[in-house]
mmCIF file of C-alpha atoms in Angstrom:
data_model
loop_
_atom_site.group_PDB
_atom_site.id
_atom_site.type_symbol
_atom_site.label_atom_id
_atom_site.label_comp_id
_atom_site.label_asym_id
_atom_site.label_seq_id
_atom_site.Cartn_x
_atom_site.Cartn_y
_atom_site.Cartn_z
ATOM 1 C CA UNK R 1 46.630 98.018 -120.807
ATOM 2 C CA UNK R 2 43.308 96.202 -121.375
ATOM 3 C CA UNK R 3 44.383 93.050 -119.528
ATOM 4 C CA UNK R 4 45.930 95.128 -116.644
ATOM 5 C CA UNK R 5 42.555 96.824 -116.437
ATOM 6 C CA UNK R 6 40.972 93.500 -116.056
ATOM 7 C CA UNK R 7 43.105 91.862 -113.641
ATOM 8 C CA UNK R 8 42.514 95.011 -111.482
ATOM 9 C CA UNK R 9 39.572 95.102 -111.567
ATOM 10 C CA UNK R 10 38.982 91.483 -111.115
ATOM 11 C CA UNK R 11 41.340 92.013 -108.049
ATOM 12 C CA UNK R 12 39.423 94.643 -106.866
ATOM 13 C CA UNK R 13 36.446 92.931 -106.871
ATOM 14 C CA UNK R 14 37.758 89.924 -105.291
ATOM 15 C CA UNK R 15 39.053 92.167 -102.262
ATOM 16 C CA UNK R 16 35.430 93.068 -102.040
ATOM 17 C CA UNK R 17 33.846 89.747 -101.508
ATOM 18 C CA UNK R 18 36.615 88.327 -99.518
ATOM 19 C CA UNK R 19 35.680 89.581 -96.725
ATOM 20 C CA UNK R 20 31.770 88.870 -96.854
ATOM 21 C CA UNK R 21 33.034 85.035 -98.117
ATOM 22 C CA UNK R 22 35.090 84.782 -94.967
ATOM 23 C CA UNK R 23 32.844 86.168 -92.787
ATOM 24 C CA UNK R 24 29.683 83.610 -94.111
ATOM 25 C CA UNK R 25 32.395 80.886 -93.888
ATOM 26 C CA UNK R 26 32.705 81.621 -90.651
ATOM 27 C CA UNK R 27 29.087 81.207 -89.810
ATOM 28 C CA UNK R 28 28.651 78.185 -91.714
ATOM 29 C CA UNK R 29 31.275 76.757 -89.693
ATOM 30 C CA UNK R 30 30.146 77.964 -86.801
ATOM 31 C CA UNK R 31 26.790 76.509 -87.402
ATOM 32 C CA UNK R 32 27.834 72.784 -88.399
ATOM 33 C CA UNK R 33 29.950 73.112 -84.784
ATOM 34 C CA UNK R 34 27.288 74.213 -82.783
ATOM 35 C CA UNK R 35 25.044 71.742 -84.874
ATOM 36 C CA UNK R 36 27.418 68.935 -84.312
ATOM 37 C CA UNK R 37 27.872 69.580 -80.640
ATOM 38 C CA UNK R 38 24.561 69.871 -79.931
ATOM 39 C CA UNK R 39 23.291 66.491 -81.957
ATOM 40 C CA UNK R 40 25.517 65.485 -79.318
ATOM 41 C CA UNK R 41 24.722 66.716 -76.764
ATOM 42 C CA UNK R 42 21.000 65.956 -76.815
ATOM 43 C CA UNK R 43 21.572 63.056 -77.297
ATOM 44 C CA UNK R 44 23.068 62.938 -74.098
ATOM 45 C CA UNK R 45 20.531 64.388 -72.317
ATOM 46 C CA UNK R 46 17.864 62.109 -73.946
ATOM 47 C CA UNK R 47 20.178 59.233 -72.469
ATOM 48 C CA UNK R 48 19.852 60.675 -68.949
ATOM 49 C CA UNK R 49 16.291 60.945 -69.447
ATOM 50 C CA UNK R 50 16.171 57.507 -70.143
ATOM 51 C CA UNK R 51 17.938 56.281 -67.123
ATOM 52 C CA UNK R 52 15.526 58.846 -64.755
ATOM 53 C CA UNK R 53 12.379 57.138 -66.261
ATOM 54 C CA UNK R 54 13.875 53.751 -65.449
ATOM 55 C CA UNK R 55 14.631 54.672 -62.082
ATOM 56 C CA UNK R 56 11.388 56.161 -61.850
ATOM 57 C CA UNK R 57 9.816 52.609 -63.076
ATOM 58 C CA UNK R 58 7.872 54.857 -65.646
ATOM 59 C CA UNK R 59 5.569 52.478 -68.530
ATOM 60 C CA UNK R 60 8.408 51.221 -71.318
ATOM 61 C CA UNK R 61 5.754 52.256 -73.796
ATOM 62 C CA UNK R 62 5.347 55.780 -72.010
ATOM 63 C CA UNK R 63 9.228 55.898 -71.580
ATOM 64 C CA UNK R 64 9.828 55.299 -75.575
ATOM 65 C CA UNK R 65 7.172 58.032 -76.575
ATOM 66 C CA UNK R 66 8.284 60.947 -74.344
ATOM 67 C CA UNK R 67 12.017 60.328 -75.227
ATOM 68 C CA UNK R 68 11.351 60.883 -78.735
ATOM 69 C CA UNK R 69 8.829 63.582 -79.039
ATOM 70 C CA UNK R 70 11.566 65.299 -76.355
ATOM 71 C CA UNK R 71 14.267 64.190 -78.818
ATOM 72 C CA UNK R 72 12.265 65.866 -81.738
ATOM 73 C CA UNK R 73 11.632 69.109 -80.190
ATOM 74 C CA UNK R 74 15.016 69.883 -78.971
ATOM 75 C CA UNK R 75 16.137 68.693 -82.733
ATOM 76 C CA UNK R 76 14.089 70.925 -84.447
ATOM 77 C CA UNK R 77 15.264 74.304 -81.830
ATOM 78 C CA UNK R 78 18.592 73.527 -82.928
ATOM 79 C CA UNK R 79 17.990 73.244 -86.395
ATOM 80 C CA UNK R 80 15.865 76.763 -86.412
ATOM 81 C CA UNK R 81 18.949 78.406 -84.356
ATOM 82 C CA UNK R 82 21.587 76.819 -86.290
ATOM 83 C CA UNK R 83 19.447 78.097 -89.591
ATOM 84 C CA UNK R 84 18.959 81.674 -87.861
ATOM 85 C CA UNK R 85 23.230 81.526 -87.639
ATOM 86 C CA UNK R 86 23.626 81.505 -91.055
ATOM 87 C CA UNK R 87 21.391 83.959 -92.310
ATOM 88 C CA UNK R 88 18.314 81.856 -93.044
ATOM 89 C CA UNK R 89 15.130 83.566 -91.783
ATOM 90 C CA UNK R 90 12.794 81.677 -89.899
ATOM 91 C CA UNK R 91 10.484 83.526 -88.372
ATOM 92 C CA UNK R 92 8.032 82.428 -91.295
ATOM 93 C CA UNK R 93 9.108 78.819 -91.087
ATOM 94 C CA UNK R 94 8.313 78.500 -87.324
ATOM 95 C CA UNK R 95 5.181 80.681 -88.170
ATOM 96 C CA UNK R 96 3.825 77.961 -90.227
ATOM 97 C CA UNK R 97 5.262 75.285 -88.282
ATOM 98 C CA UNK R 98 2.737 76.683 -85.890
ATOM 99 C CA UNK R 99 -0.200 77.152 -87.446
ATOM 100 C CA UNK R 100 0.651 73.579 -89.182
ATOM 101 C CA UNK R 101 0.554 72.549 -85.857
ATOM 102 C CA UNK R 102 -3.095 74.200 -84.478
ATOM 103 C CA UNK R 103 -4.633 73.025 -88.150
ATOM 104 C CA UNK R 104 -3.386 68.463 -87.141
ATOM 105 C CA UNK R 105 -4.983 69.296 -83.653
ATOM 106 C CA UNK R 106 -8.090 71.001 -85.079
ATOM 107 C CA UNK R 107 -8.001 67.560 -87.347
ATOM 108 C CA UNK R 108 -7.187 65.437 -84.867
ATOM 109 C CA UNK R 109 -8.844 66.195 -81.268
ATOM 110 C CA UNK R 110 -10.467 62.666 -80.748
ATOM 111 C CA UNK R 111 -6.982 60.927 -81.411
ATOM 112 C CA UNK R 112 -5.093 63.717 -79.515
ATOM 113 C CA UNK R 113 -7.997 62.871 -76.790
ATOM 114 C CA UNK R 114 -7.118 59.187 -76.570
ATOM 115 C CA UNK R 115 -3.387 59.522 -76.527
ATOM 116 C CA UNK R 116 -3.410 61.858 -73.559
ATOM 117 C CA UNK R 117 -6.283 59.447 -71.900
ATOM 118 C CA UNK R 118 -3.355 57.059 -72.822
ATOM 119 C CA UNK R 119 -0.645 58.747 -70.958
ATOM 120 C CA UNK R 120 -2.741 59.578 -67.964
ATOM 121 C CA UNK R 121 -3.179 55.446 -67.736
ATOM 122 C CA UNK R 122 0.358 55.192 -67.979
ATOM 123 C CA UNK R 123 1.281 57.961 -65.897
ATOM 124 C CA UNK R 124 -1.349 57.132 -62.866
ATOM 125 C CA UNK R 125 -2.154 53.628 -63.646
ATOM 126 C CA UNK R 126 -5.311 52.307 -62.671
ATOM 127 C CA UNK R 127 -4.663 49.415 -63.912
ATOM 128 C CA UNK R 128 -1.874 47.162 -65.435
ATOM 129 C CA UNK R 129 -1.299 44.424 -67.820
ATOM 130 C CA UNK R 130 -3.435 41.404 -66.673
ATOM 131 C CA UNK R 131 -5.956 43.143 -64.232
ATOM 132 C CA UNK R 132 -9.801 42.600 -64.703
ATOM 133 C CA UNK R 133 -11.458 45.445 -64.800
ATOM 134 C CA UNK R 134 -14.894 47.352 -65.992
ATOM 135 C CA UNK R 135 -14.758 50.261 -67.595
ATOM 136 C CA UNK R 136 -17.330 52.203 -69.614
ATOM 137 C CA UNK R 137 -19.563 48.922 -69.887
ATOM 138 C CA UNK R 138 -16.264 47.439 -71.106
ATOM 139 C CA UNK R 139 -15.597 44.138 -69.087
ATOM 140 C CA UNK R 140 -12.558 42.026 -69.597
ATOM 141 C CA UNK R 141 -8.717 41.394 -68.658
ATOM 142 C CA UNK R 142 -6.408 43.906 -69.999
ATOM 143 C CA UNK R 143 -4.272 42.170 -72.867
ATOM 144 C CA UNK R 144 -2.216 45.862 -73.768
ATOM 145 C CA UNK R 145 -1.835 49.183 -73.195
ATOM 146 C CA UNK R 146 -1.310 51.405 -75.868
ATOM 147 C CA UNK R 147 -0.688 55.137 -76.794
ATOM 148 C CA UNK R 148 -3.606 55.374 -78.248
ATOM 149 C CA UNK R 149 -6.349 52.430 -76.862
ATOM 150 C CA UNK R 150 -6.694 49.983 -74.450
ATOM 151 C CA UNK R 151 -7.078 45.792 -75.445
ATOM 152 C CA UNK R 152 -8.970 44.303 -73.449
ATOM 153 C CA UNK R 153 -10.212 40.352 -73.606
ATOM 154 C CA UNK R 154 -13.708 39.340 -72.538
ATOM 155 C CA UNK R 155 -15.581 36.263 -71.006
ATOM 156 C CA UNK R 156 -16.029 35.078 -74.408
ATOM 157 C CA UNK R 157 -12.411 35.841 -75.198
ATOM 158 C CA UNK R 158 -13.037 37.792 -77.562
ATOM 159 C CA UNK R 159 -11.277 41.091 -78.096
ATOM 160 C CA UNK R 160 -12.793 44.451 -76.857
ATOM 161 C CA UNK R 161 -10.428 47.574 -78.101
ATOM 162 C CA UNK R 162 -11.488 50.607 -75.851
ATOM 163 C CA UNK R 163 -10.174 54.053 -76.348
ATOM 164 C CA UNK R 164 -7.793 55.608 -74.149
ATOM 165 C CA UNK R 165 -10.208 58.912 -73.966
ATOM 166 C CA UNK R 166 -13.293 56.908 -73.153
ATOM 167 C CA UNK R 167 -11.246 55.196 -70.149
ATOM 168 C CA UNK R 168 -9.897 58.077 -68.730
ATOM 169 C CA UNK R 169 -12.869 59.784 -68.401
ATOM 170 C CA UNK R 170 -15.222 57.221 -67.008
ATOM 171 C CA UNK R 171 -15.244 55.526 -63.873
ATOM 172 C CA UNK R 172 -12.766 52.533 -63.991
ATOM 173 C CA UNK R 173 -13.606 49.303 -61.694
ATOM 174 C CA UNK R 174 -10.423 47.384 -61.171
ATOM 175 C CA UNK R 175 -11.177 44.235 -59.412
ATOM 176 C CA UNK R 176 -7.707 43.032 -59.696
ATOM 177 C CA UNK R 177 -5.985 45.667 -57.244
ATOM 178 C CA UNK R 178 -7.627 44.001 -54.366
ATOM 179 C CA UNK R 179 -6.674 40.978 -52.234
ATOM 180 C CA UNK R 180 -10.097 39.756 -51.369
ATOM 181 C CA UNK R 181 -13.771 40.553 -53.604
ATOM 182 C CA UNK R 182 -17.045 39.272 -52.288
ATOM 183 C CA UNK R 183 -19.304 36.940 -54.439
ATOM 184 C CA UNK R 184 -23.111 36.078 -54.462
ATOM 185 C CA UNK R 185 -24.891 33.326 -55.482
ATOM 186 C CA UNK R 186 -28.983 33.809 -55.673
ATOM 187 C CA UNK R 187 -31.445 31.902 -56.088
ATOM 188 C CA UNK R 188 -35.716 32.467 -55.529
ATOM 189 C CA UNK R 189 -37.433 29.850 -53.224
ATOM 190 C CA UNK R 190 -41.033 29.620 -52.220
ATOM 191 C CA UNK R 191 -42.573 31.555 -49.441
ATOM 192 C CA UNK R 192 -43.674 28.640 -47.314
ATOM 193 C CA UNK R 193 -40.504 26.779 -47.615
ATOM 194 C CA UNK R 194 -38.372 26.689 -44.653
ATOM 195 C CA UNK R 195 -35.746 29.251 -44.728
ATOM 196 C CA UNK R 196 -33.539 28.143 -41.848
ATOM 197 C CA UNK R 197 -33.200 24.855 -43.522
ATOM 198 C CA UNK R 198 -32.030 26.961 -46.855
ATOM 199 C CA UNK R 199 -29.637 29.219 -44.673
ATOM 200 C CA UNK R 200 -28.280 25.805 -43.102
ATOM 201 C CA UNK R 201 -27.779 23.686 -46.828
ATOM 202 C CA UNK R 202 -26.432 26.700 -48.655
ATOM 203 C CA UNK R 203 -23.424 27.861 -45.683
ATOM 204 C CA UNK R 204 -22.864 23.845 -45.655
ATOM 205 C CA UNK R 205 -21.809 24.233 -49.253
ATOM 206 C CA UNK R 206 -18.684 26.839 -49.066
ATOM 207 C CA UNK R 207 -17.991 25.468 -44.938
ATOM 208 C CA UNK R 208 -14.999 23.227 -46.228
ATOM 209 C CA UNK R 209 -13.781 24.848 -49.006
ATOM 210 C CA UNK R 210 -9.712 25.839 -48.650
ATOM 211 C CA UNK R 211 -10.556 29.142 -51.563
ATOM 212 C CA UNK R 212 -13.529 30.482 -49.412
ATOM 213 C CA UNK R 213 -12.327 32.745 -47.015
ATOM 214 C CA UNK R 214 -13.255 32.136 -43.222
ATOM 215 C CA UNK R 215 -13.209 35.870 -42.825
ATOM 216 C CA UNK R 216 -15.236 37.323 -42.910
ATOM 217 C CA UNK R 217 -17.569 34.609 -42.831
ATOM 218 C CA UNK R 218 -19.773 33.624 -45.438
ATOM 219 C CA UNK R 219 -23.623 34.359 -44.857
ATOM 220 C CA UNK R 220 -27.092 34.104 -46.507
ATOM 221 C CA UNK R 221 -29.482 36.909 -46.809
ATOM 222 C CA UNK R 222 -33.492 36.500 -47.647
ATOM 223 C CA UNK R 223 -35.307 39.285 -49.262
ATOM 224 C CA UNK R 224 -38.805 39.119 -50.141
ATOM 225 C CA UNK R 225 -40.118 39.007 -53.414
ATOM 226 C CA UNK R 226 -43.754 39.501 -55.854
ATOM 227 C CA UNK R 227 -44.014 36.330 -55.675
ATOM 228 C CA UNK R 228 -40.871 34.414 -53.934
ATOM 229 C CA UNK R 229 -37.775 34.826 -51.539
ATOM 230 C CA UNK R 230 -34.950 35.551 -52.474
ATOM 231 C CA UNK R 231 -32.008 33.262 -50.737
ATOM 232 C CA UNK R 232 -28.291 35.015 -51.601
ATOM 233 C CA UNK R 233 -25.372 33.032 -49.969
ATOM 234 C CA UNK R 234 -22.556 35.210 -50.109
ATOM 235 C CA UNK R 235 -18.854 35.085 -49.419
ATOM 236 C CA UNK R 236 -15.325 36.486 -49.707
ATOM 237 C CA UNK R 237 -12.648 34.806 -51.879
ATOM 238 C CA UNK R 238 -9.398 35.752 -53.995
ATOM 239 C CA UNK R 239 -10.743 37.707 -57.050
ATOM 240 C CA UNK R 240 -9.233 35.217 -59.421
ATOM 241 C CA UNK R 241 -11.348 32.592 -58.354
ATOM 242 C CA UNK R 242 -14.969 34.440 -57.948
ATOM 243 C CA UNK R 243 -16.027 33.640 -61.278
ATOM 244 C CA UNK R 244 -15.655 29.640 -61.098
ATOM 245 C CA UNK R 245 -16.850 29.643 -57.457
ATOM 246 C CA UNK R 246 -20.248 31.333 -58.117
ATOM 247 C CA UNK R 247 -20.457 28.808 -61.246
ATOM 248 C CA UNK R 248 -19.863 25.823 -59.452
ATOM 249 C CA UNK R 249 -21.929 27.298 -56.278
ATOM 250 C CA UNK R 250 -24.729 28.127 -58.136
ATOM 251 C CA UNK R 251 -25.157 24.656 -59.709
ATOM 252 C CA UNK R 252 -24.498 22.735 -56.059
ATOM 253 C CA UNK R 253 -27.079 25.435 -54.677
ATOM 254 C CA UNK R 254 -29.942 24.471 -56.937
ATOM 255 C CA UNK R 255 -29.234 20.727 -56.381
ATOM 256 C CA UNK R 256 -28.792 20.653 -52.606
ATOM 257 C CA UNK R 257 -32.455 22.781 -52.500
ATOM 258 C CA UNK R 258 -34.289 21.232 -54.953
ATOM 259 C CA UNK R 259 -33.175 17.582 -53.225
ATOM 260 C CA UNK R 260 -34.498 19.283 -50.124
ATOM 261 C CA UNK R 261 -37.560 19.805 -51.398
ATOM 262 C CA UNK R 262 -37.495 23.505 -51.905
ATOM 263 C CA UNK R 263 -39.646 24.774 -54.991
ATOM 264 C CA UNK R 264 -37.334 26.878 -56.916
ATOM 265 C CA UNK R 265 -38.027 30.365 -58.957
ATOM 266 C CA UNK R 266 -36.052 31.951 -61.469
ATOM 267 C CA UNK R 267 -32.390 30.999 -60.798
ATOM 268 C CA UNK R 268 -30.061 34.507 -61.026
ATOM 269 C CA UNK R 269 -26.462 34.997 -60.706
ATOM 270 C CA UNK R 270 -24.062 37.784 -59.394
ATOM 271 C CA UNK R 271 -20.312 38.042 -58.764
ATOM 272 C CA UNK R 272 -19.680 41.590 -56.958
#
């Protein structure tokens, strides 16, 4: 009678929880199909994304980054709901998910600063791989772009890393984006030398030279100084080549004068 008593009520109990272990066997099921499906299925639409962005010739660097922290996000809703299915409460969890979240950006404003100054320059792009531009007092050819600075190389070729923040928020001088730049030579003569003759050596310099353009025309300009004239020849060329020309211009410039006779100031230099 003992053991009958036991197996019923064993039985009894079992009739009990059967139906609560079927029902959270249900939901666990439930959850790793919705969970598998949609693993899948973002996955899919992270794919698509993909494709837009190359279509839409958006930065590979830019592209990588905003397919993942997209991939993350949607991730992490599914994992909340699919926790939420089975009876795991997460209104706590995605409370301090959150304030997780406000305390890093508290922490982390200057970098947070430079990676959205980053994705403005990839997004907008003032400037690519290989342009020359100046930037902050920053002056060089851009070797990278990155999420979080800019590389750029200088005269000296050394390397100048810039933040993305600082960039974005100054006043950028590309002077690769256009076709044509004007550059100055200058150079101080005397007040009683013959400034005609100066304005006639110096445009006989650049008159037969294929990389000077023809228009507009090059020109010199005097401007009176304390103590001198200033002579500037200027002229127009392909901004790849203003730096050597107003090198090799500035040396021919002082030799043609000084064989002239001119008496020559303080020699200066300026590529615009």
């Amino acid at each position: 009678m003992v053991m009958e008593h036991q197996v019923n009520s064993l039985w009894n109990q079992f009739n009990t929880w059967l139906p609560a272990v079927l029902s959270y066997t249900g939901q666990v099921v439930l959850a790793l199909v919705v969970l598998l499906v949609g693993w899948k299925i973002i996955n899919m639409v992270t794919r698509a994304m993909g494709r837009m962005m190359v279509a839409s010739h958006i930065e590979p660097t830019l592209q990588g980054f905003l397919l993942s922290v997209a991939g993350l996000l949607m991730k992490a809703l599914l994992l909340i709901s699919v926790a939420s299915m089975v009876g795991i409460a997460t209104t706590s969890f995605v409370a301090v998910l959150g304030a997780a979240g406000l305390a890093v950006g508290m922490a982390l404003q200057g970098s947070l600063a430079n990676f959205a100054g980053g994705v403005l320059i990839l997004l907008f792009r003032p400037f690519k791989v290989g342009d020359s531009i100046n930037a902050g007092g920053s002056v060089g050819t851009v070797e990278s772009i990155e999420m979080f600075r800019t590389v750029l190389r200088d005269a000296q070729n050394k390397l100048v890393y810039v933040p993305n923040g600082t960039l974005s928020n100054n006043i950028v001088i590309n002077s690769s984006q256009s076709d044509r730049l004007q550059a100055s030579v200058t150079l101080l003569i005397d007040y009683n030398d013959n400034i005609d003759q100066a304005r006639t050596l110096l445009l006989a310099l650049v008159e037969n030279d294929a990389q000077v353009l023809k228009t507009p025309a090059p020109s010199v300009t005097f401007l009176p100084q304390a103590a001198n004239v200033s002579a500037t020849l200027s002229f127009w060329c392909a901004p790849a080549t203003v730096t050597p020309l107003v090198g090799t211009y500035s040396e021919a410039a002082i030799q043609a004068l000084k064989q002239a006779g001119f008496r020559l100031g303080v020699t200066t230099r300026a590529a615009e």
